[in-house]
Amino acid sequence: MKITLSVIKADIGGYVGHSSVHPRLIETAERMLSQAQEKGEIIDFFVTRVGDDLQLILTHTNGLENERIHKLAWDVFEAATEVAKELKLYGAGQDLLADAFSGNIKGLGPGVAEIEFEERRSDPVVIFMADKTSPGAWNLPLFKIFADPFNTAGLVIDPKMHPGFVFEVLDVHTGKMARISTPEEMYDLLTLIGSVEDYIIKNVYRKDGEIAATASVEKLNLIAGEYVGKDDPVLIVRCQSGFPALGEVLEPFAFPHLVAGWMRGSHFGPLMPVPFHHANPTRFDGPPRVIAAGFQIAEGKLIGPRDLFDDPAFDEARHLANVISEYMRRMGPFEPHRVGPDKLEYTTMPQVLEKLKDRFQ
Ligand code: F6R
Ligand code: MG
Ligand code: MG
């Protein structure tokens, strides 16, 4: 049976400030999705949150970019926005950039990652969800998972993975995609994806064409033309039996790499892997967080989640992220803690610079 796994997310109101999601928004989403499930519109669902982002994880058989599924997610976000407005939560409806739904939720504000696949005898997947950062945050871990033999032993040992993987990279400014094959073109890939705000990995395929991973790549500032919060991306990765093992998929997050986002979307900081209950970024609105929800898919049912970073083996990564945060914070408003001027273009900074322009004689 071909199953579609859709992860659709939006920040539609923070509790308190931009730190978390109020339980009533989650209850609203669960109520509506369980009605949709009873009507047979979806097979299964799981609602969660990371920081101030509400995450809808859905399974169905309608394929990618299905209008009915996208409309369902939009309706959930609209209903939850009403609750957010009633509670006067912060930034109620923030990511719903359009006044009404029109065909496809992509480009309307929410982030989307979807894969369609023939369910295997056993099908483990990991859904990563991040807050206070942008989609380029996945570039480094995706490279390590699918192209770095020092991370993924299967690239060397497993005959199914040994041929390597194909990366689909999006140029965020032109909207065009390039397909780059590893290991042959590894250096070309790194030339692009090292620029995390300009080139973003959208999909990864096995050489036999099987989808291995997909990320949400929506850039809110490019959609809205102004700063409306960070994109706070999601990522789906398939595991085991010819894909990287669960532990190979999680391994890059043992290193809290620096990502753009954090306070006002304008600061570099470490991406801290946390259990679900610690996904409430409060220090300087951060540091950026990532959670990992593991599921076994069984006839489209979501068996899970397992809270995969709820493991003391990631304590050192969290500790290091705190040490790095402390170090970076002492830089205050100076680069490279603060992002460079081209990336500040979509913040409120240009308004401040405008005021100063006559001072230069
Ligand atoms: C980052 C983020 C927050 C806000 C900050 C200021 O993605 O959402 O760091 O940028 O809390 O928010 P406002 O300007 O709404 O007071
Ligand atoms: Mg917010
Ligand atoms: Mg957020």
GROMACS .gro file of C-alpha atoms and ligand atoms in nm:
model
  379
    1MET     CA    1   0.000   0.000   0.000
    2LYS     CA    2   0.131   0.348  -0.088
    3ILE     CA    3   0.123   0.571   0.218
    4THR     CA    4   0.168   0.947   0.232
    5LEU     CA    5   0.321   1.095   0.544
    6SER     CA    6   0.252   1.470   0.568
    7VAL     CA    7   0.406   1.696   0.830
    8ILE     CA    8   0.247   2.041   0.822
    9LYS     CA    9   0.336   2.306   1.077
   10ALA     CA   10   0.268   2.666   1.169
   11ASP     CA   11   0.327   2.916   1.446
   12ILE     CA   12  -0.022   3.045   1.512
   13GLY     CA   13   0.035   3.190   1.857
   14GLY     CA   14   0.297   3.166   2.128
   15TYR     CA   15   0.255   3.086   2.498
   16VAL     CA   16   0.428   3.278   2.662
   17GLY     CA   17   0.590   3.513   2.408
   18HIS     CA   18   0.745   3.288   2.143
   19SER     CA   19   0.843   3.006   2.382
   20SER     CA   20   0.574   2.738   2.362
   21VAL     CA   21   0.224   2.633   2.246
   22HIS     CA   22  -0.082   2.647   2.475
   23PRO     CA   23  -0.238   2.301   2.538
   24ARG     CA   24  -0.576   2.426   2.412
   25LEU     CA   25  -0.434   2.469   2.062
   26ILE     CA   26  -0.315   2.109   2.065
   27GLU     CA   27  -0.657   1.993   2.194
   28THR     CA   28  -0.831   2.186   1.914
   29ALA     CA   29  -0.610   2.021   1.651
   30GLU     CA   30  -0.657   1.674   1.802
   31ARG     CA   31  -1.035   1.714   1.810
   32MET     CA   32  -1.057   1.821   1.445
   33LEU     CA   33  -0.815   1.556   1.322
   34SER     CA   34  -0.992   1.278   1.507
   35GLN     CA   35  -1.316   1.386   1.334
   36ALA     CA   36  -1.134   1.370   0.999
   37GLN     CA   37  -1.004   1.025   1.092
   38GLU     CA   38  -1.355   0.903   1.179
   39LYS     CA   39  -1.474   1.025   0.839
   40GLY     CA   40  -1.189   0.828   0.675
   41GLU     CA   41  -1.015   1.140   0.538
   42ILE     CA   42  -0.687   1.043   0.705
   43ILE     CA   43  -0.556   0.711   0.836
   44ASP     CA   44  -0.386   0.843   1.146
   45PHE     CA   45  -0.244   1.158   1.306
   46PHE     CA   46  -0.024   1.287   1.584
   47VAL     CA   47  -0.021   1.646   1.707
   48THR     CA   48   0.280   1.790   1.885
   49ARG     CA   49   0.478   2.111   1.916
   50VAL     CA   50   0.831   2.241   1.934
   51GLY     CA   51   0.870   2.583   2.088
   52ASP     CA   52   0.586   2.798   1.952
   53ASP     CA   53   0.521   2.578   1.647
   54LEU     CA   54   0.217   2.351   1.621
   55GLN     CA   55   0.299   2.030   1.431
   56LEU     CA   56   0.042   1.815   1.249
   57ILE     CA   57   0.169   1.470   1.151
   58LEU     CA   58  -0.078   1.295   0.919
   59THR     CA   59  -0.093   0.968   0.725
   60HIS     CA   60  -0.324   0.908   0.431
   61THR     CA   61  -0.333   0.761   0.081
   62ASN     CA   62  -0.402   1.080  -0.116
   63GLY     CA   63  -0.045   1.143  -0.234
   64LEU     CA   64   0.171   1.457  -0.220
   65GLU     CA   65   0.032   1.812  -0.222
   66ASN     CA   66  -0.322   1.686  -0.193
   67GLU     CA   67  -0.571   1.972  -0.180
   68ARG     CA   68  -0.806   1.805   0.071
   69ILE     CA   69  -0.524   1.724   0.314
   70HIS     CA   70  -0.373   2.073   0.285
   71LYS     CA   71  -0.718   2.227   0.335
   72LEU     CA   72  -0.770   2.012   0.645
   73ALA     CA   73  -0.441   2.140   0.792
   74TRP     CA   74  -0.532   2.499   0.703
   75ASP     CA   75  -0.874   2.461   0.871
   76VAL     CA   76  -0.705   2.324   1.185
   77PHE     CA   77  -0.466   2.621   1.194
   78GLU     CA   78  -0.753   2.864   1.144
   79ALA     CA   79  -0.959   2.706   1.423
   80ALA     CA   80  -0.659   2.702   1.657
   81THR     CA   81  -0.592   3.067   1.566
   82GLU     CA   82  -0.941   3.152   1.694
   83VAL     CA   83  -0.852   2.992   2.028
   84ALA     CA   84  -0.518   3.176   2.027
   85LYS     CA   85  -0.700   3.505   1.970
   86GLU     CA   86  -0.945   3.432   2.252
   87LEU     CA   87  -0.653   3.366   2.491
   88LYS     CA   88  -0.465   3.664   2.342
   89LEU     CA   89  -0.166   3.436   2.282
   90TYR     CA   90   0.133   3.609   2.134
   91GLY     CA   91   0.132   3.654   1.756
   92ALA     CA   92  -0.203   3.476   1.707
   93GLY     CA   93  -0.232   3.360   1.345
   94GLN     CA   94   0.126   3.471   1.275
   95ASP     CA   95   0.213   3.217   1.002
   96LEU     CA   96  -0.121   3.225   0.818
   97LEU     CA   97  -0.004   3.479   0.563
   98ALA     CA   98  -0.299   3.440   0.326
   99ASP     CA   99  -0.656   3.544   0.405
  100ALA     CA  100  -0.800   3.221   0.272
  101PHE     CA  101  -0.691   2.875   0.157
  102SER     CA  102  -0.627   2.834  -0.214
  103GLY     CA  103  -0.545   2.487  -0.343
  104ASN     CA  104  -0.209   2.421  -0.177
  105ILE     CA  105  -0.091   2.527   0.168
  106LYS     CA  106   0.265   2.579   0.036
  107GLY     CA  107   0.338   2.948  -0.005
  108LEU     CA  108   0.061   3.048   0.236
  109GLY     CA  109   0.290   3.049   0.541
  110PRO     CA  110   0.287   2.703   0.705
  111GLY     CA  111   0.583   2.467   0.649
  112VAL     CA  112   0.530   2.133   0.473
  113ALA     CA  113   0.731   1.811   0.435
  114GLU     CA  114   0.566   1.510   0.270
  115ILE     CA  115   0.677   1.170   0.144
  116GLU     CA  116   0.488   0.899  -0.040
  117PHE     CA  117   0.620   0.545  -0.024
  118GLU     CA  118   0.531   0.180  -0.055
  119GLU     CA  119   0.517   0.058   0.304
  120ARG     CA  120   0.794  -0.194   0.368
  121ARG     CA  121   0.772  -0.506   0.588
  122SER     CA  122   0.871  -0.272   0.870
  123ASP     CA  123   0.900   0.103   0.816
  124PRO     CA  124   1.077   0.318   1.078
  125VAL     CA  125   1.080   0.697   1.021
  126VAL     CA  126   1.214   0.991   1.218
  127ILE     CA  127   1.048   1.332   1.209
  128PHE     CA  128   1.276   1.614   1.318
  129MET     CA  129   1.112   1.943   1.417
  130ALA     CA  130   1.309   2.258   1.501
  131ASP     CA  131   1.226   2.597   1.648
  132LYS     CA  132   1.408   2.932   1.622
  133THR     CA  133   1.597   2.849   1.306
  134SER     CA  134   1.565   2.820   0.928
  135PRO     CA  135   1.554   2.524   0.683
  136GLY     CA  136   1.929   2.547   0.609
  137ALA     CA  137   1.976   2.407   0.962
  138TRP     CA  138   1.925   2.057   0.812
  139ASN     CA  139   2.206   2.095   0.554
  140LEU     CA  140   2.485   1.983   0.784
  141PRO     CA  141   2.306   1.687   0.948
  142LEU     CA  142   2.166   1.568   0.611
  143PHE     CA  143   2.514   1.575   0.462
  144LYS     CA  144   2.649   1.375   0.752
  145ILE     CA  145   2.365   1.119   0.747
  146PHE     CA  146   2.375   1.050   0.374
  147ALA     CA  147   2.728   1.136   0.261
  148ASP     CA  148   2.974   1.115   0.552
  149PRO     CA  149   3.119   0.768   0.617
  150PHE     CA  150   3.257   0.889   0.950
  151ASN     CA  151   2.893   0.939   1.059
  152THR     CA  152   2.716   0.663   0.869
  153ALA     CA  153   2.892   0.329   0.878
  154GLY     CA  154   2.634   0.188   0.633
  155LEU     CA  155   2.782   0.394   0.348
  156VAL     CA  156   3.089   0.171   0.378
  157ILE     CA  157   2.937  -0.155   0.501
  158ASP     CA  158   2.584  -0.190   0.355
  159PRO     CA  159   2.577  -0.289  -0.017
  160LYS     CA  160   2.238  -0.113  -0.058
  161MET     CA  161   2.379   0.220   0.061
  162HIS     CA  162   2.730   0.183  -0.078
  163PRO     CA  163   2.645   0.347  -0.417
  164GLY     CA  164   2.557   0.668  -0.227
  165PHE     CA  165   2.270   0.915  -0.242
  166VAL     CA  166   2.139   1.196  -0.463
  167PHE     CA  167   2.072   1.534  -0.303
  168GLU     CA  168   1.817   1.779  -0.444
  169VAL     CA  169   1.929   2.131  -0.355
  170LEU     CA  170   1.705   2.435  -0.378
  171ASP     CA  171   1.841   2.779  -0.467
  172VAL     CA  172   1.608   2.984  -0.245
  173HIS     CA  173   1.648   3.297  -0.458
  174THR     CA  174   1.558   3.148  -0.798
  175GLY     CA  175   1.339   2.857  -0.681
  176LYS     CA  176   1.542   2.623  -0.908
  177MET     CA  177   1.666   2.281  -0.797
  178ALA     CA  178   1.994   2.099  -0.868
  179ARG     CA  179   2.046   1.722  -0.835
  180ILE     CA  180   2.387   1.636  -0.698
  181SER     CA  181   2.517   1.284  -0.667
  182THR     CA  182   2.741   1.164  -0.384
  183PRO     CA  183   3.008   1.044  -0.327
  184GLU     CA  184   3.115   1.150  -0.683
  185GLU     CA  185   3.013   1.517  -0.651
  186MET     CA  186   3.057   1.557  -0.276
  187TYR     CA  187   3.274   1.867  -0.305
  188ASP     CA  188   3.025   2.035  -0.543
  189LEU     CA  189   2.750   1.963  -0.292
  190LEU     CA  190   2.951   2.118  -0.009
  191THR     CA  191   3.028   2.425  -0.221
  192LEU     CA  192   2.655   2.496  -0.228
  193ILE     CA  193   2.511   2.372   0.102
  194GLY     CA  194   2.776   2.539   0.317
  195SER     CA  195   2.580   2.857   0.238
  196VAL     CA  196   2.291   2.756   0.459
  197GLU     CA  197   2.068   3.058   0.396
  198ASP     CA  198   2.098   3.041   0.016
  199TYR     CA  199   2.103   2.671  -0.076
  200ILE     CA  200   1.883   2.425   0.106
  201ILE     CA  201   1.861   2.047   0.074
  202LYS     CA  202   1.499   1.967  -0.015
  203ASN     CA  203   1.512   1.591  -0.085
  204VAL     CA  204   1.753   1.300  -0.063
  205TYR     CA  205   1.709   0.988  -0.281
  206ARG     CA  206   1.879   0.652  -0.286
  207LYS     CA  207   2.050   0.581  -0.618
  208ASP     CA  208   1.764   0.340  -0.709
  209GLY     CA  209   1.530   0.642  -0.692
  210GLU     CA  210   1.372   0.561  -0.353
  211ILE     CA  211   1.298   0.871  -0.143
  212ALA     CA  212   1.510   0.876   0.174
  213ALA     CA  213   1.447   1.220   0.327
  214THR     CA  214   1.254   1.540   0.267
  215ALA     CA  215   1.255   1.878   0.438
  216SER     CA  216   1.027   2.180   0.456
  217VAL     CA  217   1.197   2.467   0.271
  218GLU     CA  218   0.943   2.748   0.300
  219LYS     CA  219   1.116   3.078   0.377
  220LEU     CA  220   0.860   3.301   0.545
  221ASN     CA  221   1.047   3.623   0.484
  222LEU     CA  222   1.065   3.557   0.110
  223ILE     CA  223   0.692   3.480   0.103
  224ALA     CA  224   0.586   3.778   0.311
  225GLY     CA  225   0.859   4.019   0.197
  226GLU     CA  226   0.926   4.109   0.562
  227TYR     CA  227   1.031   3.942   0.886
  228VAL     CA  228   0.747   3.738   1.031
  229GLY     CA  229   0.939   3.493   1.248
  230LYS     CA  230   1.178   3.215   1.159
  231ASP     CA  231   1.070   2.927   0.938
  232ASP     CA  232   1.128   2.662   1.204
  233PRO     CA  233   1.168   2.369   0.965
  234VAL     CA  234   1.071   2.001   0.976
  235LEU     CA  235   1.247   1.700   0.825
  236ILE     CA  236   1.135   1.342   0.755
  237VAL     CA  237   1.403   1.070   0.734
  238ARG     CA  238   1.342   0.701   0.655
  239CYS     CA  239   1.556   0.449   0.842
  240GLN     CA  240   1.697   0.096   0.832
  241SER     CA  241   1.710  -0.184   0.572
  242GLY     CA  242   1.898   0.003   0.300
  243PHE     CA  243   1.855   0.345   0.458
  244PRO     CA  244   2.076   0.477   0.739
  245ALA     CA  245   2.012   0.307   1.074
  246LEU     CA  246   1.816   0.500   1.336
  247GLY     CA  247   2.139   0.567   1.526
  248GLU     CA  248   2.312   0.693   1.209
  249VAL     CA  249   2.023   0.931   1.148
  250LEU     CA  250   2.044   1.072   1.503
  251GLU     CA  251   2.424   1.079   1.526
  252PRO     CA  252   2.487   1.425   1.366
  253PHE     CA  253   2.279   1.586   1.641
  254ALA     CA  254   2.535   1.477   1.901
  255PHE     CA  255   2.722   1.783   1.769
  256PRO     CA  256   2.523   2.103   1.835
  257HIS     CA  257   2.617   2.284   1.513
  258LEU     CA  258   2.565   2.659   1.476
  259VAL     CA  259   2.246   2.764   1.298
  260ALA     CA  260   2.089   3.098   1.207
  261GLY     CA  261   1.783   3.207   1.403
  262TRP     CA  262   1.757   3.244   1.780
  263MET     CA  263   1.658   3.589   1.910
  264ARG     CA  264   1.472   3.795   1.645
  265GLY     CA  265   1.586   3.547   1.381
  266SER     CA  266   1.913   3.740   1.377
  267HIS     CA  267   2.167   3.537   1.570
  268PHE     CA  268   2.378   3.230   1.523
  269GLY     CA  269   2.358   2.975   1.801
  270PRO     CA  270   2.389   2.602   1.862
  271LEU     CA  271   2.103   2.366   1.771
  272MET     CA  272   2.024   2.184   2.097
  273PRO     CA  273   1.871   1.832   2.069
  274VAL     CA  274   1.608   1.798   2.344
  275PRO     CA  275   1.332   1.566   2.467
  276PHE     CA  276   0.979   1.688   2.390
  277HIS     CA  277   0.928   1.838   2.736
  278HIS     CA  278   1.239   2.058   2.700
  279ALA     CA  279   1.135   2.209   2.367
  280ASN     CA  280   1.057   2.551   2.518
  281PRO     CA  281   1.327   2.797   2.412
  282THR     CA  282   1.347   3.066   2.679
  283ARG     CA  283   1.708   3.184   2.712
  284PHE     CA  284   1.736   3.482   2.477
  285ASP     CA  285   1.437   3.316   2.302
  286GLY     CA  286   1.652   3.009   2.250
  287PRO     CA  287   1.892   2.856   2.198
  288PRO     CA  288   1.738   2.690   1.889
  289ARG     CA  289   1.588   2.347   1.965
  290VAL     CA  290   1.532   2.025   1.774
  291ILE     CA  291   1.315   1.731   1.873
  292ALA     CA  292   1.304   1.389   1.704
  293ALA     CA  293   0.984   1.182   1.696
  294GLY     CA  294   1.031   0.820   1.591
  295PHE     CA  295   0.745   0.614   1.445
  296GLN     CA  296   0.696   0.269   1.302
  297ILE     CA  297   0.439   0.289   1.022
  298ALA     CA  298   0.197  -0.006   1.018
  299GLU     CA  299  -0.072  -0.004   0.747
  300GLY     CA  300  -0.050   0.374   0.762
  301LYS     CA  301  -0.092   0.382   1.142
  302LEU     CA  302   0.161   0.589   1.335
  303ILE     CA  303   0.304   0.357   1.599
  304GLY     CA  304   0.469   0.600   1.837
  305PRO     CA  305   0.611   0.847   1.892
  306ARG     CA  306   0.932   0.753   2.063
  307ASP     CA  307   1.094   1.069   2.202
  308LEU     CA  308   1.435   0.995   2.050
  309PHE     CA  309   1.646   1.268   2.211
  310ASP     CA  310   1.519   1.160   2.554
  311ASP     CA  311   1.846   0.974   2.597
  312PRO     CA  312   2.133   1.061   2.834
  313ALA     CA  313   2.366   0.990   2.541
  314PHE     CA  314   2.266   1.339   2.416
  315ASP     CA  315   2.341   1.506   2.753
  316GLU     CA  316   2.689   1.608   2.638
  317ALA     CA  317   2.546   1.771   2.324
  318ARG     CA  318   2.305   1.968   2.544
  319HIS     CA  319   2.589   2.061   2.781
  320LEU     CA  320   2.808   2.171   2.489
  321ALA     CA  321   2.517   2.370   2.344
  322ASN     CA  322   2.489   2.554   2.676
  323VAL     CA  323   2.863   2.626   2.684
  324ILE     CA  324   2.852   2.753   2.322
  325SER     CA  325   2.543   2.962   2.403
  326GLU     CA  326   2.723   3.125   2.694
  327TYR     CA  327   3.024   3.199   2.474
  328MET     CA  328   2.818   3.334   2.183
  329ARG     CA  329   2.594   3.547   2.409
  330ARG     CA  330   2.897   3.738   2.539
  331MET     CA  331   2.943   3.874   2.185
  332GLY     CA  332   2.615   4.064   2.233
  333PRO     CA  333   2.526   4.261   1.920
  334PHE     CA  334   2.854   4.180   1.742
  335GLU     CA  335   2.899   3.944   1.448
  336PRO     CA  336   2.935   3.651   1.417
  337HIS     CA  337   2.680   3.605   1.697
  338ARG     CA  338   2.460   3.850   1.511
  339VAL     CA  339   2.402   3.749   1.147
  340GLY     CA  340   2.553   3.959   0.867
  341PRO     CA  341   2.385   4.266   0.712
  342ASP     CA  342   2.241   4.085   0.406
  343LYS     CA  343   2.058   3.843   0.637
  344LEU     CA  344   1.932   4.127   0.856
  345GLU     CA  345   1.748   4.262   0.555
  346TYR     CA  346   1.433   4.077   0.655
  347THR     CA  347   1.436   4.189   1.018
  348THR     CA  348   1.335   4.523   1.167
  349MET     CA  349   1.700   4.635   1.140
  350PRO     CA  350   1.659   4.826   0.807
  351GLN     CA  351   1.416   5.065   0.981
  352VAL     CA  352   1.687   5.148   1.235
  353LEU     CA  353   1.955   5.185   0.965
  354GLU     CA  354   1.728   5.417   0.769
  355LYS     CA  355   1.727   5.661   1.060
  356LEU     CA  356   2.107   5.667   1.065
  357LYS     CA  357   2.168   5.716   0.695
  358ASP     CA  358   2.187   6.100   0.708
  359ARG     CA  359   2.456   6.082   0.971
  360PHE     CA  360   2.709   5.983   0.708
  361GLN     CA  361   2.848   6.304   0.553
  362F6R     C1  362   1.244   3.441   1.677
  362F6R     C2  363   1.131   3.502   1.742
  362F6R     C3  364   1.151   3.589   1.859
  362F6R     C4  365   1.102   3.732   1.832
  362F6R     C5  366   1.127   3.825   1.952
  362F6R     C6  367   1.071   3.965   1.932
  362F6R     O1  368   1.206   3.362   1.570
  362F6R     O2  369   1.018   3.482   1.701
  362F6R     O3  370   1.286   3.588   1.901
  362F6R     O4  371   1.166   3.783   1.719
  362F6R     O5  372   1.069   3.770   2.069
  362F6R     O6  373   0.936   3.955   1.903
  362F6R     P1  374   0.840   4.083   1.885
  362F6R     O7  375   0.908   4.171   1.786
  362F6R     O8  376   0.713   4.026   1.835
  362F6R     O9  377   0.828   4.144   2.020
  363MG      MG  378   0.629   3.283   1.736
  364MG      MG  379   0.875   2.911   1.610
   0.00000   0.00000   0.00000
